[in-house]
């Protein structure tokens, strides 16, 4: 018994050790997942400390790239050496890093926006539904602060006048309360950090724009240097932009528009940075959506040419731009004038007309009869007779109700039948004199021998019916002898 108990205890010890190992592995996996946490779940970020939320500005990569960008902006770019491969050029590598950094800055601004929104929701919860853009939201929050009466706050220049009016009216009926001093301080600090990141992003885009003629000459020729830099920065580099379909290039930089109840007739949706191009702005409003799709498609082609360094001179981009301009001009041309249609050449030959004598004959042949007309007609106040009686079966309509007591009416002879009867009467059906070989006008009699006889005279004499040879004056009884 002791040995069996000892074995059980040993098994329990091993199980407990295994469970401890499993728990340690799970803790390690959880820690690893927390370290590699996906920042895409922005809604879950709700920390009180801003430094735990926003870490980009204090990173070494951000500081180094911004220092290089500032140095490059101070000095002019030297792109005279065309023998250097584009990928080996340090300035091109800096542009690639700037494109990646601009995407990170955009994500960081969104994270800080969520932090500001969570803190400021206690003061003005309706503001986040009225101002959607993160940078505009940060500017408005910093401007308003803890002020409850928005008539004392000047928001001109920060928002459109229509949105300012809606914000002022909503603030007068809001259920929010002033923030504590420490929460307000953290919120204002977060706003300053978001605005600093936005200015850094603009500086990066300025640097990329100044070098776009060297990095992407064809794309710059189509949409301009400024828009090309914004497209590359948002897409995450020239190679990423080249792999993107044209329908997504059209939406790069598109903002969610809040019209505050105003008409959507003149507002352009689903348009991003393409809206800032000169081609788009010079197009009439009725054709701008078509022009936007066309510019996005040609921009994608130009970016693919630039991604493989296919045409450093930018000739392809200029030809694409000229093609876009010609198409837009073609759309605006008035339709061709309607030419007067000449009359057809008169035809001297007689035309085959439908109808005529043959059609009239056919209609007369298949016309509805008088009996059918009476059967289809009902007399008011008089019940019709039917085939089964008591209104059952097929009804006879007005048949037999004319006083004759008959269900039939005499069918009048049609014109066609009268003509046929007349023709039939006119024809001669008499004997032509030809007889068959078995008939003869000679009769053999015991009195006179062979004599001529007239069969028709005999037939007239005998007559028909009861007047026959059996009862005639000349008829005799036959006597049959029995044997």
Tab-separated table of N, CA, C and O in Angstrom, residues 294-356:
chain	number	residue	atom	x	y	z
A	294	UNK	N	-10.019	59.709	-64.408
A	294	UNK	CA	-9.017	59.675	-65.473
A	294	UNK	C	-7.631	60.044	-64.945
A	294	UNK	O	-6.629	59.365	-65.264
A	295	UNK	N	-7.536	61.083	-64.122
A	295	UNK	CA	-6.245	61.505	-63.568
A	295	UNK	C	-5.674	60.413	-62.655
A	295	UNK	O	-4.469	60.143	-62.672
A	296	UNK	N	-6.541	59.760	-61.859
A	296	UNK	CA	-6.067	58.687	-60.987
A	296	UNK	C	-5.511	57.524	-61.797
A	296	UNK	O	-4.463	56.940	-61.442
A	297	UNK	N	-6.171	57.182	-62.899
A	297	UNK	CA	-5.692	56.070	-63.731
A	297	UNK	C	-4.342	56.404	-64.360
A	297	UNK	O	-3.416	55.579	-64.351
A	298	UNK	N	-4.209	57.609	-64.908
A	298	UNK	CA	-2.942	57.983	-65.546
A	298	UNK	C	-1.837	58.178	-64.502
A	298	UNK	O	-0.664	57.920	-64.795
A	299	UNK	N	-2.196	58.615	-63.293
A	299	UNK	CA	-1.185	58.749	-62.243
A	299	UNK	C	-0.619	57.393	-61.849
A	299	UNK	O	0.583	57.261	-61.582
A	300	UNK	N	-1.480	56.386	-61.815
A	300	UNK	CA	-0.999	55.038	-61.506
A	300	UNK	C	-0.028	54.547	-62.564
A	300	UNK	O	1.010	53.945	-62.244
A	301	UNK	N	-0.339	54.803	-63.839
A	301	UNK	CA	0.585	54.402	-64.912
A	301	UNK	C	1.920	55.136	-64.791
A	301	UNK	O	2.999	54.532	-64.964
A	302	UNK	N	1.864	56.433	-64.498
A	302	UNK	CA	3.105	57.203	-64.352
A	302	UNK	C	3.915	56.712	-63.160
A	302	UNK	O	5.157	56.629	-63.232
A	303	UNK	N	3.249	56.354	-62.045
A	303	UNK	CA	3.975	55.851	-60.880
A	303	UNK	C	4.633	54.515	-61.182
A	303	UNK	O	5.747	54.227	-60.696
A	304	UNK	N	4.003	53.688	-61.995
A	304	UNK	CA	4.617	52.400	-62.350
A	304	UNK	C	5.826	52.590	-63.258
A	304	UNK	O	6.794	51.834	-63.171
A	305	UNK	N	5.769	53.611	-64.125
A	305	UNK	CA	6.941	53.910	-64.948
A	305	UNK	C	8.082	54.410	-64.076
A	305	UNK	O	9.260	54.018	-64.253
A	306	UNK	N	7.752	55.269	-63.092
A	306	UNK	CA	8.803	55.803	-62.213
A	306	UNK	C	9.366	54.753	-61.266
A	306	UNK	O	10.531	54.829	-60.870
A	307	UNK	N	8.559	53.779	-60.875
A	307	UNK	CA	9.041	52.777	-59.916
A	307	UNK	C	10.138	51.906	-60.506
A	307	UNK	O	10.995	51.389	-59.775
A	308	UNK	N	10.167	51.741	-61.812
A	308	UNK	CA	11.232	50.959	-62.466
A	308	UNK	C	12.241	51.871	-63.156
A	308	UNK	O	13.093	51.390	-63.916
A	309	UNK	N	12.107	53.190	-62.910
A	309	UNK	CA	13.010	54.181	-63.501
A	309	UNK	C	12.996	54.063	-65.027
A	309	UNK	O	14.028	54.082	-65.693
A	310	UNK	N	11.773	53.939	-65.575
A	310	UNK	CA	11.646	53.709	-67.004
A	310	UNK	C	11.894	54.929	-67.867
A	310	UNK	O	12.374	54.794	-68.991
A	311	UNK	N	11.593	56.121	-67.372
A	311	UNK	CA	11.763	57.330	-68.181
A	311	UNK	C	12.196	58.474	-67.270
A	311	UNK	O	11.370	59.239	-66.770
A	312	UNK	N	13.479	58.608	-67.002
A	312	UNK	CA	13.929	59.690	-66.095
A	312	UNK	C	13.670	61.086	-66.642
A	312	UNK	O	13.637	62.045	-65.866
A	313	UNK	N	13.488	61.227	-67.956
A	313	UNK	CA	13.291	62.559	-68.520
A	313	UNK	C	11.890	63.106	-68.256
A	313	UNK	O	11.663	64.307	-68.388
A	314	UNK	N	10.931	62.249	-67.915
A	314	UNK	CA	9.566	62.691	-67.654
A	314	UNK	C	8.734	62.881	-68.903
A	314	UNK	O	7.643	63.463	-68.843
A	315	UNK	N	9.194	62.373	-70.052
A	315	UNK	CA	8.444	62.547	-71.303
A	315	UNK	C	7.131	61.769	-71.267
A	315	UNK	O	6.102	62.241	-71.776
A	316	UNK	N	7.147	60.592	-70.656
A	316	UNK	CA	5.917	59.791	-70.562
A	316	UNK	C	4.848	60.519	-69.747
A	316	UNK	O	3.667	60.531	-70.106
A	317	UNK	N	5.267	61.130	-68.640
A	317	UNK	CA	4.316	61.865	-67.814
A	317	UNK	C	3.723	63.047	-68.542
A	317	UNK	O	2.518	63.328	-68.435
A	318	UNK	N	4.543	63.767	-69.322
A	318	UNK	CA	4.024	64.915	-70.063
A	318	UNK	C	3.050	64.475	-71.157
A	318	UNK	O	2.043	65.147	-71.412
A	319	UNK	N	3.340	63.337	-71.801
A	319	UNK	CA	2.412	62.839	-72.818
A	319	UNK	C	1.087	62.390	-72.181
A	319	UNK	O	0.006	62.607	-72.752
A	320	UNK	N	1.155	61.779	-70.986
A	320	UNK	CA	-0.076	61.393	-70.285
A	320	UNK	C	-0.892	62.617	-69.881
A	320	UNK	O	-2.127	62.614	-69.989
A	321	UNK	N	-0.221	63.655	-69.448
A	321	UNK	CA	-0.924	64.884	-69.076
A	321	UNK	C	-1.600	65.515	-70.292
A	321	UNK	O	-2.743	65.984	-70.207
A	322	UNK	N	-0.910	65.504	-71.426
A	322	UNK	CA	-1.501	66.058	-72.641
A	322	UNK	C	-2.705	65.226	-73.090
A	322	UNK	O	-3.702	65.773	-73.570
A	323	UNK	N	-2.604	63.916	-72.904
A	323	UNK	CA	-3.740	63.052	-73.248
A	323	UNK	C	-4.951	63.350	-72.359
A	323	UNK	O	-6.092	63.391	-72.840
A	324	UNK	N	-4.701	63.571	-71.079
A	324	UNK	CA	-5.807	63.919	-70.168
A	324	UNK	C	-6.439	65.241	-70.576
A	324	UNK	O	-7.676	65.385	-70.621
A	325	UNK	N	-5.605	66.221	-70.906
A	325	UNK	CA	-6.124	67.538	-71.277
A	325	UNK	C	-6.970	67.457	-72.544
A	325	UNK	O	-8.040	68.070	-72.641
A	326	UNK	N	-6.524	66.684	-73.535
A	326	UNK	CA	-7.293	66.552	-74.774
A	326	UNK	C	-8.633	65.857	-74.536
A	326	UNK	O	-9.654	66.227	-75.124
A	327	UNK	N	-8.636	64.851	-73.666
A	327	UNK	CA	-9.891	64.152	-73.388
A	327	UNK	C	-10.886	65.069	-72.691
A	327	UNK	O	-12.085	65.069	-73.010
A	328	UNK	N	-10.410	65.873	-71.746
A	328	UNK	CA	-11.309	66.792	-71.045
A	328	UNK	C	-11.860	67.833	-72.015
A	328	UNK	O	-13.043	68.201	-71.955
A	329	UNK	N	-11.016	68.315	-72.936
A	329	UNK	CA	-11.503	69.260	-73.948
A	329	UNK	C	-12.515	68.596	-74.872
A	329	UNK	O	-13.491	69.231	-75.296
A	330	UNK	N	-12.300	67.328	-75.186
A	330	UNK	CA	-13.231	66.609	-76.044
A	330	UNK	C	-14.597	66.446	-75.373
A	330	UNK	O	-15.644	66.517	-76.026
A	331	UNK	N	-14.588	66.232	-74.057
A	331	UNK	CA	-15.853	66.102	-73.316
A	331	UNK	C	-16.666	67.398	-73.375
A	331	UNK	O	-17.894	67.363	-73.343
A	332	UNK	N	-15.965	68.543	-73.438
A	332	UNK	CA	-16.655	69.828	-73.378
A	332	UNK	C	-17.150	70.306	-74.735
A	332	UNK	O	-17.833	71.325	-74.814
A	333	UNK	N	-16.803	69.589	-75.803
A	333	UNK	CA	-17.253	70.022	-77.122
A	333	UNK	C	-18.762	69.834	-77.248
A	333	UNK	O	-19.313	68.853	-76.753
A	334	UNK	N	-19.435	70.773	-77.919
A	334	UNK	CA	-20.888	70.599	-78.117
A	334	UNK	C	-21.147	69.454	-79.094
A	334	UNK	O	-20.292	69.115	-79.922
A	335	UNK	N	-22.305	68.844	-78.995
A	335	UNK	CA	-22.614	67.752	-79.926
A	335	UNK	C	-22.717	68.275	-81.348
A	335	UNK	O	-23.018	69.451	-81.575
A	336	UNK	N	-22.464	67.441	-82.338
A	336	UNK	CA	-22.546	67.908	-83.735
A	336	UNK	C	-23.970	68.329	-84.098
A	336	UNK	O	-24.948	67.794	-83.583
A	337	UNK	N	-24.044	69.323	-84.985
A	337	UNK	CA	-25.359	69.836	-85.404
A	337	UNK	C	-26.133	68.756	-86.147
A	337	UNK	O	-25.567	67.971	-86.906
A	338	UNK	N	-27.431	68.738	-85.921
A	338	UNK	CA	-28.277	67.737	-86.551
A	338	UNK	C	-28.497	68.109	-88.017
A	338	UNK	O	-29.021	69.175	-88.332
A	339	UNK	N	-28.068	67.216	-88.903
A	339	UNK	CA	-28.190	67.476	-90.330
A	339	UNK	C	-29.622	67.210	-90.787
A	339	UNK	O	-30.270	66.278	-90.306
A	340	UNK	N	-30.130	68.042	-91.738
A	340	UNK	CA	-31.486	67.779	-92.269
A	340	UNK	C	-31.504	66.480	-93.056
A	340	UNK	O	-30.636	66.225	-93.893
A	341	UNK	N	-32.486	65.671	-92.774
A	341	UNK	CA	-32.581	64.372	-93.420
A	341	UNK	C	-33.304	64.517	-94.761
A	341	UNK	O	-34.445	64.980	-94.814
A	342	UNK	N	-32.660	64.167	-95.902
A	342	UNK	CA	-33.334	64.331	-97.210
A	342	UNK	C	-34.450	63.314	-97.371
A	342	UNK	O	-34.447	62.243	-96.764
A	343	UNK	N	-35.415	63.692	-98.253
A	343	UNK	CA	-36.516	62.788	-98.534
A	343	UNK	C	-36.032	61.615	-99.373
A	343	UNK	O	-35.081	61.742	-100.157
A	344	UNK	N	-36.654	60.448	-99.225
A	344	UNK	CA	-36.216	59.295	-100.026
A	344	UNK	C	-36.540	59.476	-101.502
A	344	UNK	O	-37.437	60.253	-101.884
A	345	UNK	N	-35.805	58.795	-102.353
A	345	UNK	CA	-36.025	58.862	-103.800
A	345	UNK	C	-37.389	58.243	-104.116
A	345	UNK	O	-37.691	57.140	-103.651
A	346	UNK	N	-38.227	58.940	-104.881
A	346	UNK	CA	-39.557	58.381	-105.190
A	346	UNK	C	-39.441	57.106	-106.010
A	346	UNK	O	-38.632	57.008	-106.946
A	347	UNK	N	-40.272	56.143	-105.668
A	347	UNK	CA	-40.258	54.851	-106.330
A	347	UNK	C	-41.452	54.774	-107.280
A	347	UNK	O	-42.605	54.926	-106.853
A	348	UNK	N	-41.172	54.545	-108.571
A	348	UNK	CA	-42.245	54.512	-109.565
A	348	UNK	C	-42.964	53.174	-109.609
A	348	UNK	O	-44.059	53.077	-110.164
A	349	UNK	N	-42.370	52.134	-109.087
A	349	UNK	CA	-43.004	50.827	-109.141
A	349	UNK	C	-44.188	50.774	-108.170
A	349	UNK	O	-44.141	51.363	-107.093
A	350	UNK	N	-45.239	50.053	-108.577
A	350	UNK	CA	-46.381	49.923	-107.643
A	350	UNK	C	-46.002	49.097	-106.430
A	350	UNK	O	-45.292	48.088	-106.529
A	351	UNK	N	-46.451	49.549	-105.296
A	351	UNK	CA	-46.118	48.877	-104.042
A	351	UNK	C	-47.123	47.772	-103.774
A	351	UNK	O	-48.293	47.856	-104.168
A	352	UNK	N	-46.683	46.740	-103.096
A	352	UNK	CA	-47.558	45.646	-102.704
A	352	UNK	C	-48.333	46.076	-101.464
A	352	UNK	O	-47.758	46.269	-100.404
A	353	UNK	N	-49.624	46.256	-101.656
A	353	UNK	CA	-50.452	46.735	-100.563
A	353	UNK	C	-51.135	45.562	-99.880
A	353	UNK	O	-51.547	44.609	-100.525
A	354	UNK	N	-51.290	45.656	-98.613
A	354	UNK	CA	-52.032	44.654	-97.874
A	354	UNK	C	-53.527	44.881	-98.057
A	354	UNK	O	-53.989	46.000	-98.197
A	355	UNK	N	-54.286	43.810	-97.998
A	355	UNK	CA	-55.731	43.950	-98.144
A	355	UNK	C	-56.156	43.679	-99.577
A	355	UNK	O	-55.515	42.928	-100.314
A	356	UNK	N	-57.266	44.267	-100.006
A	356	UNK	CA	-57.756	44.040	-101.352
A	356	UNK	C	-58.829	42.956	-101.378
A	356	UNK	O	-59.422	42.590	-100.375
